[in-house]
PDB file of C-alpha atoms in Angstrom:
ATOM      1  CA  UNK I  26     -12.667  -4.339  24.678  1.00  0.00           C
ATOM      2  CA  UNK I  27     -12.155  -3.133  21.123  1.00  0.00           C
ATOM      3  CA  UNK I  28     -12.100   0.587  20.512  1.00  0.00           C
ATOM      4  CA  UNK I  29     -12.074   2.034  17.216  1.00  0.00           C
ATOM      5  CA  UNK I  30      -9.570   5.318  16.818  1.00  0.00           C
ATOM      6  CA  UNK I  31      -8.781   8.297  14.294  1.00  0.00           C
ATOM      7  CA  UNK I  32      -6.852  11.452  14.322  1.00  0.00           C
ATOM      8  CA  UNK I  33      -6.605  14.003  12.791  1.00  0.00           C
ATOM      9  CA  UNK I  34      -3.097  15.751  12.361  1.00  0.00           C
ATOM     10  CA  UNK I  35      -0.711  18.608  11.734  1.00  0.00           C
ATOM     11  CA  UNK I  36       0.693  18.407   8.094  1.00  0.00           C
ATOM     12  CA  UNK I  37       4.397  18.746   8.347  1.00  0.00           C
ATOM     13  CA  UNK I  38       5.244  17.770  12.395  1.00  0.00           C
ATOM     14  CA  UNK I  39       2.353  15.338  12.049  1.00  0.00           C
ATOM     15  CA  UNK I  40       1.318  15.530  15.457  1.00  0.00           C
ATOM     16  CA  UNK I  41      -2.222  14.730  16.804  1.00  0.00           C
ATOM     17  CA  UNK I  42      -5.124  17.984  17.024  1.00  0.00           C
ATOM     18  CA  UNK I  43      -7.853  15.902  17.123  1.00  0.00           C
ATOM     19  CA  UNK I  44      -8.413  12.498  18.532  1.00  0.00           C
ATOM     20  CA  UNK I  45     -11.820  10.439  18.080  1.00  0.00           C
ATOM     21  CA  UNK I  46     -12.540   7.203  19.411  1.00  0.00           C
ATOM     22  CA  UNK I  47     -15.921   5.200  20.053  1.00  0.00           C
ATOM     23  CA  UNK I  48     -15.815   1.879  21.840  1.00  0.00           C
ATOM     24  CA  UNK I  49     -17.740  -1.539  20.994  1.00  0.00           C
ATOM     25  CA  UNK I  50     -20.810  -0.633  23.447  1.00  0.00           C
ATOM     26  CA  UNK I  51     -20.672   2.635  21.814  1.00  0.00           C
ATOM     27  CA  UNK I  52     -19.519   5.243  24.531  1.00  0.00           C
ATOM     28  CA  UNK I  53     -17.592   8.014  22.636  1.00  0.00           C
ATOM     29  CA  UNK I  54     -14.747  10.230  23.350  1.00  0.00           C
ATOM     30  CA  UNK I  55     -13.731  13.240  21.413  1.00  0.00           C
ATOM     31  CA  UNK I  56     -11.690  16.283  21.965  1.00  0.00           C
ATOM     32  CA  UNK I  57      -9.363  18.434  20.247  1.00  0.00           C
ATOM     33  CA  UNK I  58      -5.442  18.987  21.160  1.00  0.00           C
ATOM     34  CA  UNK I  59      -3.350  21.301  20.881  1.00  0.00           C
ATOM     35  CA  UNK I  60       0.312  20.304  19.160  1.00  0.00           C
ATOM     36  CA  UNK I  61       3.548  21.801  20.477  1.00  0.00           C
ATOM     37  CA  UNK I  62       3.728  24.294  17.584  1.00  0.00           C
ATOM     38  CA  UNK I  63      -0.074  25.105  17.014  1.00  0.00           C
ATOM     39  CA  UNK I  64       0.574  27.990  14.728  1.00  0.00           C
ATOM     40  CA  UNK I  65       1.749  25.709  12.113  1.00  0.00           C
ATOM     41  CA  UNK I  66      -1.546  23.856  11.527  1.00  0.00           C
ATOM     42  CA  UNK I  67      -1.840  25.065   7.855  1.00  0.00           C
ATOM     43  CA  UNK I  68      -4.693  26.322   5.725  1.00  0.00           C
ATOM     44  CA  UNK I  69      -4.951  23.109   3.946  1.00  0.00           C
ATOM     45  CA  UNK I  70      -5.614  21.260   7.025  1.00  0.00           C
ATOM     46  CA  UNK I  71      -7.813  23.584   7.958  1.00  0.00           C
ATOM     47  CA  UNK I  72      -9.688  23.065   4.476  1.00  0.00           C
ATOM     48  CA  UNK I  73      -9.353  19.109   5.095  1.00  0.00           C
ATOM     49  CA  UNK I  74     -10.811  18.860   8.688  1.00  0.00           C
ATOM     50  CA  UNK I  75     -12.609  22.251   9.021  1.00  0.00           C
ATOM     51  CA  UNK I  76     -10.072  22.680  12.203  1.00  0.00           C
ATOM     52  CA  UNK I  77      -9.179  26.267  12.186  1.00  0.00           C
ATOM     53  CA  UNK I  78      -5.809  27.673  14.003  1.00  0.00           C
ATOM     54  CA  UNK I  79      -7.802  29.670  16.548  1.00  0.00           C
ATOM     55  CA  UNK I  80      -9.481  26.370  18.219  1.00  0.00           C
ATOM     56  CA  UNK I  81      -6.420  24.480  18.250  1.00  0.00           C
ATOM     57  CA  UNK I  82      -4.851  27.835  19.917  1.00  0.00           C
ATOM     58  CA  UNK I  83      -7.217  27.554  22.453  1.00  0.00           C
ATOM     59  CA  UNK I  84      -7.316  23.317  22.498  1.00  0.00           C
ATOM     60  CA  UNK I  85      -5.960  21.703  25.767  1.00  0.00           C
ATOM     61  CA  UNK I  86      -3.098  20.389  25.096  1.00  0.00           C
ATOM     62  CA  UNK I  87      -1.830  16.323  24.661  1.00  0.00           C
ATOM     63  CA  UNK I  88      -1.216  16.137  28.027  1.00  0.00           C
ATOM     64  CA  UNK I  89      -4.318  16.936  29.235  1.00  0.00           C
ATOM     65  CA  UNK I  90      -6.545  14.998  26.461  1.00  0.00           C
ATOM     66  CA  UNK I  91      -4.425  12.040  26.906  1.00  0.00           C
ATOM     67  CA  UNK I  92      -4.820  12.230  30.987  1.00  0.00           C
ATOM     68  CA  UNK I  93      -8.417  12.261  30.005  1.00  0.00           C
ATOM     69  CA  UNK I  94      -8.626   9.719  27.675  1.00  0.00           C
ATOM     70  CA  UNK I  95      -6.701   7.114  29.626  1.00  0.00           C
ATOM     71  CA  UNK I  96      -9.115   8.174  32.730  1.00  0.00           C
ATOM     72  CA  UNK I  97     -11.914   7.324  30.053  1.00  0.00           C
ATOM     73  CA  UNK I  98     -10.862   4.125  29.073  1.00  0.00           C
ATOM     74  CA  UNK I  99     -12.114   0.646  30.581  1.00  0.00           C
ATOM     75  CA  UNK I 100      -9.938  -0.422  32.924  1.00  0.00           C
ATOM     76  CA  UNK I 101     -10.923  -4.343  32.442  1.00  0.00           C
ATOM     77  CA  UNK I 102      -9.421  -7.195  29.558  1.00  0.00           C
ATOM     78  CA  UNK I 103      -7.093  -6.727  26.860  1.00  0.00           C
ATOM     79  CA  UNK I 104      -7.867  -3.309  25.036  1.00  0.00           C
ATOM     80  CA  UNK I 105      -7.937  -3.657  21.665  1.00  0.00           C
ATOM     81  CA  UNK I 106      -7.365  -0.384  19.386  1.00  0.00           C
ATOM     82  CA  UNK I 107      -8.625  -0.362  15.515  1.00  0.00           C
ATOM     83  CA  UNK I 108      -7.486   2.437  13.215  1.00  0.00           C
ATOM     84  CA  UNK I 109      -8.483   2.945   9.352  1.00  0.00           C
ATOM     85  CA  UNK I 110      -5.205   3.663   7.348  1.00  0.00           C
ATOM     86  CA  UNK I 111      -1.103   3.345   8.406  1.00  0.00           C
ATOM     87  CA  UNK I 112      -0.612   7.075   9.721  1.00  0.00           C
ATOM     88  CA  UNK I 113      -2.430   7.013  12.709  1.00  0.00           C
ATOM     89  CA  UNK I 114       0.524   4.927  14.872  1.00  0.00           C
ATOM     90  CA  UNK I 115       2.989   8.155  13.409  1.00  0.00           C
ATOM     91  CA  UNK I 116       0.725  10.641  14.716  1.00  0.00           C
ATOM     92  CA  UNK I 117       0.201   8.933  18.187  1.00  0.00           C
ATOM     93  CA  UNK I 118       3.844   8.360  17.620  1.00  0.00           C
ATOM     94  CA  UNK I 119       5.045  11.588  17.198  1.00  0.00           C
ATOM     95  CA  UNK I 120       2.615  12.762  19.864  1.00  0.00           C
ATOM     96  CA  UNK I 121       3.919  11.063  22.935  1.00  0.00           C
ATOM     97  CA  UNK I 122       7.059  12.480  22.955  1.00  0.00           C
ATOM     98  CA  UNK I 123       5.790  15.897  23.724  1.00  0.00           C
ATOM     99  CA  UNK I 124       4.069  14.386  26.409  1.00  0.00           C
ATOM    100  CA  UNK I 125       5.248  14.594  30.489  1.00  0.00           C
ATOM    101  CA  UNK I 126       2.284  13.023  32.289  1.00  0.00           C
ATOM    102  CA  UNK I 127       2.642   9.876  33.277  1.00  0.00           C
ATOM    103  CA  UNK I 128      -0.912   8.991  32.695  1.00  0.00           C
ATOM    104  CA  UNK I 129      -0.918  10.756  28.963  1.00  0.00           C
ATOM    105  CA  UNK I 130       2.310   8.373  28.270  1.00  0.00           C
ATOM    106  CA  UNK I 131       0.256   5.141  29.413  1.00  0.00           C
ATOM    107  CA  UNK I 132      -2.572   6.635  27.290  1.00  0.00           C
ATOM    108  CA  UNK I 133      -1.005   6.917  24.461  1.00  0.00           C
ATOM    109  CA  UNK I 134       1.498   3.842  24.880  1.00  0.00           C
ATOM    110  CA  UNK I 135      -1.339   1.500  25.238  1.00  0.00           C
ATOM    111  CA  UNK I 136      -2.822   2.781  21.752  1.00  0.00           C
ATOM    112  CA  UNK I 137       0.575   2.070  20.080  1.00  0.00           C
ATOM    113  CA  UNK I 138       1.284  -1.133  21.369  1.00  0.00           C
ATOM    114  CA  UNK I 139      -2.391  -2.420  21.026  1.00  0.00           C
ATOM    115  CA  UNK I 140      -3.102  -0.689  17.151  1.00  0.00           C
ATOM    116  CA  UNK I 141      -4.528  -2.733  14.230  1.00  0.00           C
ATOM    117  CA  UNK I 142      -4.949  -1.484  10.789  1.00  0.00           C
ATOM    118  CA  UNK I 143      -8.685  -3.153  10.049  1.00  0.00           C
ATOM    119  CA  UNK I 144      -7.973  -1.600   6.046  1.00  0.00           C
ATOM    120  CA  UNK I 145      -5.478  -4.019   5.580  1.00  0.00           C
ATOM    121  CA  UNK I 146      -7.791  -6.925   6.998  1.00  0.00           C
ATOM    122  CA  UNK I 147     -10.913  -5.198   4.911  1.00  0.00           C
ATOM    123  CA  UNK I 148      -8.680  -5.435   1.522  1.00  0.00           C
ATOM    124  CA  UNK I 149      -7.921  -9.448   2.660  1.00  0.00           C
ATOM    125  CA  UNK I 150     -12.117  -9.724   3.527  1.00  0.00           C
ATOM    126  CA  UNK I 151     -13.131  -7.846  -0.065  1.00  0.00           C
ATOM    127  CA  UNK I 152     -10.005  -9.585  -1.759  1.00  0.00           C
ATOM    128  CA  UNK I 153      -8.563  -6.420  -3.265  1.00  0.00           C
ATOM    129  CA  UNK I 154      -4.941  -6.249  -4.241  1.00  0.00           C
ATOM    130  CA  UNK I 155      -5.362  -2.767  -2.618  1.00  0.00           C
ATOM    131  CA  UNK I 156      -7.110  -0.981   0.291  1.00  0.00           C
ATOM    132  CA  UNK I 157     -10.459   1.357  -0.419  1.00  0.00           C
ATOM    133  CA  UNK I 158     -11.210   4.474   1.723  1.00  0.00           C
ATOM    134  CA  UNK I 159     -13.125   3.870   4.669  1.00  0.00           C
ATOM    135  CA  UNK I 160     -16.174   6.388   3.479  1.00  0.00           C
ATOM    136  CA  UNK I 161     -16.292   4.133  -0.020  1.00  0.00           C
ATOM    137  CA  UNK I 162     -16.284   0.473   2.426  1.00  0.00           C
ATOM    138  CA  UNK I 163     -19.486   2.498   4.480  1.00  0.00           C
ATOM    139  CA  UNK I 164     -21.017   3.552   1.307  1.00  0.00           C
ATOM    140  CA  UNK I 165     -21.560   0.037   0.020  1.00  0.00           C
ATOM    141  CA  UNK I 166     -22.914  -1.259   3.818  1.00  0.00           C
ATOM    142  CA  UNK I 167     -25.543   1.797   3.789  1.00  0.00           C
ATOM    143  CA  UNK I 168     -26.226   1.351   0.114  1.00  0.00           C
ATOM    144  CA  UNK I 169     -25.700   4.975  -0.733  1.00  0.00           C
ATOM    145  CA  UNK I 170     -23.117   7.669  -0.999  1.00  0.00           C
ATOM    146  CA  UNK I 171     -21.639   8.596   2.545  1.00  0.00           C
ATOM    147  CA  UNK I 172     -19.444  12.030   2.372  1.00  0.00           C
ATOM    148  CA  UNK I 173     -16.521  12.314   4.474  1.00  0.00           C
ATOM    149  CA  UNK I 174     -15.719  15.501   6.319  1.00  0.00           C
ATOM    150  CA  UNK I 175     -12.574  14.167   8.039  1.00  0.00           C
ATOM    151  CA  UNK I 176     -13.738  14.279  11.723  1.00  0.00           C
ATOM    152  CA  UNK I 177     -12.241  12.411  13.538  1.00  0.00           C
ATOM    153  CA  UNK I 178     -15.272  10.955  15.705  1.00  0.00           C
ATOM    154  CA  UNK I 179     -16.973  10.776  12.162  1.00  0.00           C
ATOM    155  CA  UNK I 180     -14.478   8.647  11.036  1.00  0.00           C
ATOM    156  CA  UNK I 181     -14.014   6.360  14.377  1.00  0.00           C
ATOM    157  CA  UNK I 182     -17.766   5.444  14.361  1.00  0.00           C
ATOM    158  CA  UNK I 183     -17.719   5.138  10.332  1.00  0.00           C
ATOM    159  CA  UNK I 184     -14.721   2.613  11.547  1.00  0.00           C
ATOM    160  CA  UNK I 185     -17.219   0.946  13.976  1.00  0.00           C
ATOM    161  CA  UNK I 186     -20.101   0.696  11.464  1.00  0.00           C
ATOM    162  CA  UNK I 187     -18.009  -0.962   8.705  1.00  0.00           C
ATOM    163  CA  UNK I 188     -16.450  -3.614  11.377  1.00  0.00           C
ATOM    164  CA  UNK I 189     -19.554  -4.676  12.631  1.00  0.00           C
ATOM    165  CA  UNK I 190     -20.957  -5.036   9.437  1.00  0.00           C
ATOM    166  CA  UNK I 191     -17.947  -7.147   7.740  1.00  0.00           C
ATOM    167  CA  UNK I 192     -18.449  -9.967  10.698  1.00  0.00           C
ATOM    168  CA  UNK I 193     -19.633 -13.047   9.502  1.00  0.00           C
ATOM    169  CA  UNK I 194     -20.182 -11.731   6.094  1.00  0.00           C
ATOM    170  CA  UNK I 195     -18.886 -13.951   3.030  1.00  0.00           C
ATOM    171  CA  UNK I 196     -17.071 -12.574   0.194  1.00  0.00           C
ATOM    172  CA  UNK I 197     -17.033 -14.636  -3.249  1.00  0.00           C
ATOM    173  CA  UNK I 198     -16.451 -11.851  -5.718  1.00  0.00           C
ATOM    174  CA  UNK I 199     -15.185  -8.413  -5.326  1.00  0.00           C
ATOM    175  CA  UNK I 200     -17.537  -6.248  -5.174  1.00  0.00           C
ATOM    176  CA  UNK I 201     -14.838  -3.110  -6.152  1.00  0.00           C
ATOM    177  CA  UNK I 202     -13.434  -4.571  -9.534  1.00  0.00           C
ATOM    178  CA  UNK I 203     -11.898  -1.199 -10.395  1.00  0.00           C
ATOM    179  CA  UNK I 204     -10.180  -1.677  -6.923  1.00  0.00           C
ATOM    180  CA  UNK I 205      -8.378  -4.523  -8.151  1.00  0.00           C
ATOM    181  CA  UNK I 206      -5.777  -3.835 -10.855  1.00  0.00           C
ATOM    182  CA  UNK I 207      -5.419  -6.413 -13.768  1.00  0.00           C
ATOM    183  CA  UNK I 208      -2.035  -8.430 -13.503  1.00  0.00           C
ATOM    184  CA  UNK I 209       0.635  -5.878 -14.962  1.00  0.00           C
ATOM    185  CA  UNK I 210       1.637  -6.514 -18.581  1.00  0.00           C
ATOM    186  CA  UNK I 211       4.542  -8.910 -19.189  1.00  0.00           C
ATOM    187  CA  UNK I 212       8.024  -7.072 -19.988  1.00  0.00           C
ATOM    188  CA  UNK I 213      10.490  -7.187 -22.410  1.00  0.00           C
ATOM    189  CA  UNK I 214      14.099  -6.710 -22.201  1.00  0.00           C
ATOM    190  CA  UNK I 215      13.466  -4.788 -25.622  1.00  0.00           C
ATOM    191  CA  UNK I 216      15.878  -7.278 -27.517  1.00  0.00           C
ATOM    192  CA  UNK I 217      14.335  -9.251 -30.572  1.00  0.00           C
ATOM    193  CA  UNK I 218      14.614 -12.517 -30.668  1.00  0.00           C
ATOM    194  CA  UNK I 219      16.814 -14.524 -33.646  1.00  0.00           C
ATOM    195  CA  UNK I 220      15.642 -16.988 -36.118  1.00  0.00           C
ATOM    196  CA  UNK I 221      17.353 -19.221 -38.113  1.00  0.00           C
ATOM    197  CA  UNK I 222      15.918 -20.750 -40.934  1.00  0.00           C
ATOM    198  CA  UNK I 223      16.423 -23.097 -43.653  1.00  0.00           C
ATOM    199  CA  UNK I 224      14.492 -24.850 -46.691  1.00  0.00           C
ATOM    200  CA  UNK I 225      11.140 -25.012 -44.455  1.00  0.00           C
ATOM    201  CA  UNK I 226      12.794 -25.278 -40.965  1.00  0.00           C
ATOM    202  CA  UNK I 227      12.525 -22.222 -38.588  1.00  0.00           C
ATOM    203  CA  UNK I 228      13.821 -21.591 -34.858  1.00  0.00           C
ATOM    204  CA  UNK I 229      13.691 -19.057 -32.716  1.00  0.00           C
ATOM    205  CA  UNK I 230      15.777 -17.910 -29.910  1.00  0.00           C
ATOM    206  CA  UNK I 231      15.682 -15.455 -27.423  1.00  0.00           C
ATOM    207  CA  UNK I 232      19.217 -14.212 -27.668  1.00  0.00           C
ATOM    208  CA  UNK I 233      22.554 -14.531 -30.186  1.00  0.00           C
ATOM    209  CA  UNK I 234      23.690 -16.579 -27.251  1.00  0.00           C
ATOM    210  CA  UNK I 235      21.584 -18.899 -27.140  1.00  0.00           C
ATOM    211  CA  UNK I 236      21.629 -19.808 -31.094  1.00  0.00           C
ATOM    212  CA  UNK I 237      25.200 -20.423 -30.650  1.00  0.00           C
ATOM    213  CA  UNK I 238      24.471 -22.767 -27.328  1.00  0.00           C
ATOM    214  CA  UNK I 239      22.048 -24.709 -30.225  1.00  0.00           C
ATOM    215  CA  UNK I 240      24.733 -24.370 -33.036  1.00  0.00           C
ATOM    216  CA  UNK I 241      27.035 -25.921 -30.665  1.00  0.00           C
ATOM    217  CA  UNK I 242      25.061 -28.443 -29.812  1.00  0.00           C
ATOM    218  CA  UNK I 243      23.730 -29.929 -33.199  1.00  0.00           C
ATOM    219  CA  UNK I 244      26.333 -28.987 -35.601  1.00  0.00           C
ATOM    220  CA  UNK I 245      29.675 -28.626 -33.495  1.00  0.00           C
ATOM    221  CA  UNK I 246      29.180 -31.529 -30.674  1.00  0.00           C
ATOM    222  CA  UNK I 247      30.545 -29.704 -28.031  1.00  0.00           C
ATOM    223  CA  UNK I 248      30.077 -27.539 -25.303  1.00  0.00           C
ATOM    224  CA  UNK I 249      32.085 -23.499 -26.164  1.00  0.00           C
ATOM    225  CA  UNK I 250      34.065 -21.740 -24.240  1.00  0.00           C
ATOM    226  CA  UNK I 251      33.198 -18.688 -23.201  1.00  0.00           C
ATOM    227  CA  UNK I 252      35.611 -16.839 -26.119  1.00  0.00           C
ATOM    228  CA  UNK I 253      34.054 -19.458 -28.610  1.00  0.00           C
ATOM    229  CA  UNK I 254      30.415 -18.590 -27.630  1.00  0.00           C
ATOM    230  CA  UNK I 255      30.992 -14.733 -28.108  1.00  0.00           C
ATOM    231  CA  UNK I 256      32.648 -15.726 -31.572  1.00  0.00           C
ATOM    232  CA  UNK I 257      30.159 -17.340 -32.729  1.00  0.00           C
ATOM    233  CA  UNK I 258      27.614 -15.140 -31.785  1.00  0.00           C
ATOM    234  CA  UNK I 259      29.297 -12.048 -33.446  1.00  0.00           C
ATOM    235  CA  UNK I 260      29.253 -13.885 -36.208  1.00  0.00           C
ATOM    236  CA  UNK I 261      25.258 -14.352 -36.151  1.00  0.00           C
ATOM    237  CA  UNK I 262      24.607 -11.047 -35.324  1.00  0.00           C
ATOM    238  CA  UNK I 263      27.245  -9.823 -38.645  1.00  0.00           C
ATOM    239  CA  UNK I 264      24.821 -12.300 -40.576  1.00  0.00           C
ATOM    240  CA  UNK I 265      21.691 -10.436 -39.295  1.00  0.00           C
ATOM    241  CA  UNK I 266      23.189  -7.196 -40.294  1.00  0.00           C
ATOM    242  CA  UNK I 267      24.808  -8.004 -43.319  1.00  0.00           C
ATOM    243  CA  UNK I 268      21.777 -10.940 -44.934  1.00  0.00           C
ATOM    244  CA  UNK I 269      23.650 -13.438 -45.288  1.00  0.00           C
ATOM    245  CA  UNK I 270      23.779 -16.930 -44.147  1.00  0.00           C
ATOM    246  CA  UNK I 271      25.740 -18.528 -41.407  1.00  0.00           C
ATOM    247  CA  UNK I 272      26.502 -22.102 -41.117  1.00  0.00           C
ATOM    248  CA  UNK I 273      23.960 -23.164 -43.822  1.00  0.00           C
ATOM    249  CA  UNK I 274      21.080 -21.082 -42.063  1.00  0.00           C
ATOM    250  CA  UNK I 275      19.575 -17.551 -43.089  1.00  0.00           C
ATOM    251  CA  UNK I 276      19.379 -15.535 -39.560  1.00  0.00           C
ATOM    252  CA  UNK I 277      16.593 -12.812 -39.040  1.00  0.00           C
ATOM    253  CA  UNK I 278      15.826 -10.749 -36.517  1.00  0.00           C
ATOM    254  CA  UNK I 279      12.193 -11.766 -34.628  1.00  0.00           C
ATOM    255  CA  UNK I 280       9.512 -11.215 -32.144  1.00  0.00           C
ATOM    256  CA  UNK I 281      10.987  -9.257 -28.591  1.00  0.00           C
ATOM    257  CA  UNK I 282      12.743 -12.048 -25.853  1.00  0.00           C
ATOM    258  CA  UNK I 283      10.120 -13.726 -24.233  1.00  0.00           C
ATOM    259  CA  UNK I 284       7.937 -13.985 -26.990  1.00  0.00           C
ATOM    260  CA  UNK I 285       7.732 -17.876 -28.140  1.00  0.00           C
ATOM    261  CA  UNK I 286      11.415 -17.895 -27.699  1.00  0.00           C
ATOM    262  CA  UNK I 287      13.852 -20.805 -27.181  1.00  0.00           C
TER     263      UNK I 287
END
């Protein structure tokens, strides 16, 4: 049986106050909970979820929702849970160990063990480089703008909708392009590059170094030492500086490394 889960949580201990979850027939479950501190649910959660201190004052607590909610789970096959996101395992985490019923712990352990992130499988389906929020994946199944109001029984049927509707559906393009960043430009080192050049020939390279590997090569006939490398290529960067030639080539300064560089 799959179920599909959200909570909603405290901001700083990040403990569960509300817990919505709707199954694959569609039976529902939904209650609020009350955290081990409930005073510190803060006004901006309050703003986010329209949760207000005073109903998670008078909430039952984990214990008791959790007892409840394992009581309201089938009890036959492998229970699957879906989530929407990578914070709801914290919150369940950081819920169960405030918890002392035995039932509550198997409640809550099962939904840990048993939790799947469907964004990250939604992101592989769409092929985005990066996951969308869940009211954005509804919007395009419904065709029009869905609001979210961060419920958490909202969001686990908005979780249910956008699964069944993904099944058996074939993606060829993207249909978020400004979900899916263009490759990130290619980066320099922020050296330039050194040519050497003489009566109509011209080569780049991407470092002093590696001018004095080809000096080496074509003009000495033999491989430097390490002292003989830096040497020489002292002595093409004093040419650079200075504009004048080095062993019968003119030496420049080019393009940044990487750029059509030896």
């Amino acid at each position: 049986m799959k179920y599909f889960i959200d909570f909603e949580a405290s901001q700083f201990a990040e403990e569960i106050i509300s817990v919505g979850c709707v199954d694959e027939d569609g039976r529902s479950f939904y209650s609020l909970v009350r955290p081990r501190k409930p005073r510190k649910v803060t006004d901006f959660i309050t703003k986010l979820t329209g949760i207000t201190r005073e109903e998670i004052l008078n909430a039952p607590t984990a214990d008791e929702v959790f007892t409840a909610f394992f009581e309201w789970l089938g009890k036959e096959g492998v229970q699957q849970f879906l989530c929407y996101g990578d914070c709801d395992r914290r919150f369940a985490q950081n819920t169960i160990g405030g918890v002392t019923d035995f039932r509550a712990q198997l409640g809550l352990s099962l939904i840990i063990a048993n939790l799947t992130d469907f964004s990250a499988d939604l992101r592989k389906h769409f092929k985005m480089k990066r996951s969308i929020g869940l009211v954005k994946a509804l919007s395009y199944y419904r065709g029009e703008e869905v609001v979210q109001r961060h419920n958490s029984l909202d969001d686990a049927r908005y979780l249910r909708e956008v699964y069944a509707a993904s099944l058996g559906e074939v993606i060829d393009v993207c249909p978020f392009p400004e979900e899916t960043p263009p490759a990130p430009p290619v980066r320099h080192t922020g050296k330039r590059s050194v040519c050497a050049s003489k009566e109509g020939f011209e080569k780049t390279f991407a470092t002093c170094g590696k001018a004095a590997d080809w000096l080496a090569e074509t003009q000495l006939k033999h491989r430097l030492t390490v002292k003989e490398k830096q040497n020489i290529s002292n002595k093409i960067s004093l040419a650079i500086e200075k504009e004048k030639p080095y062993s019968g080539f003119l030496w420049t300064r080019g393009a940044p490394a990487g750029q059509n560089a030896s």
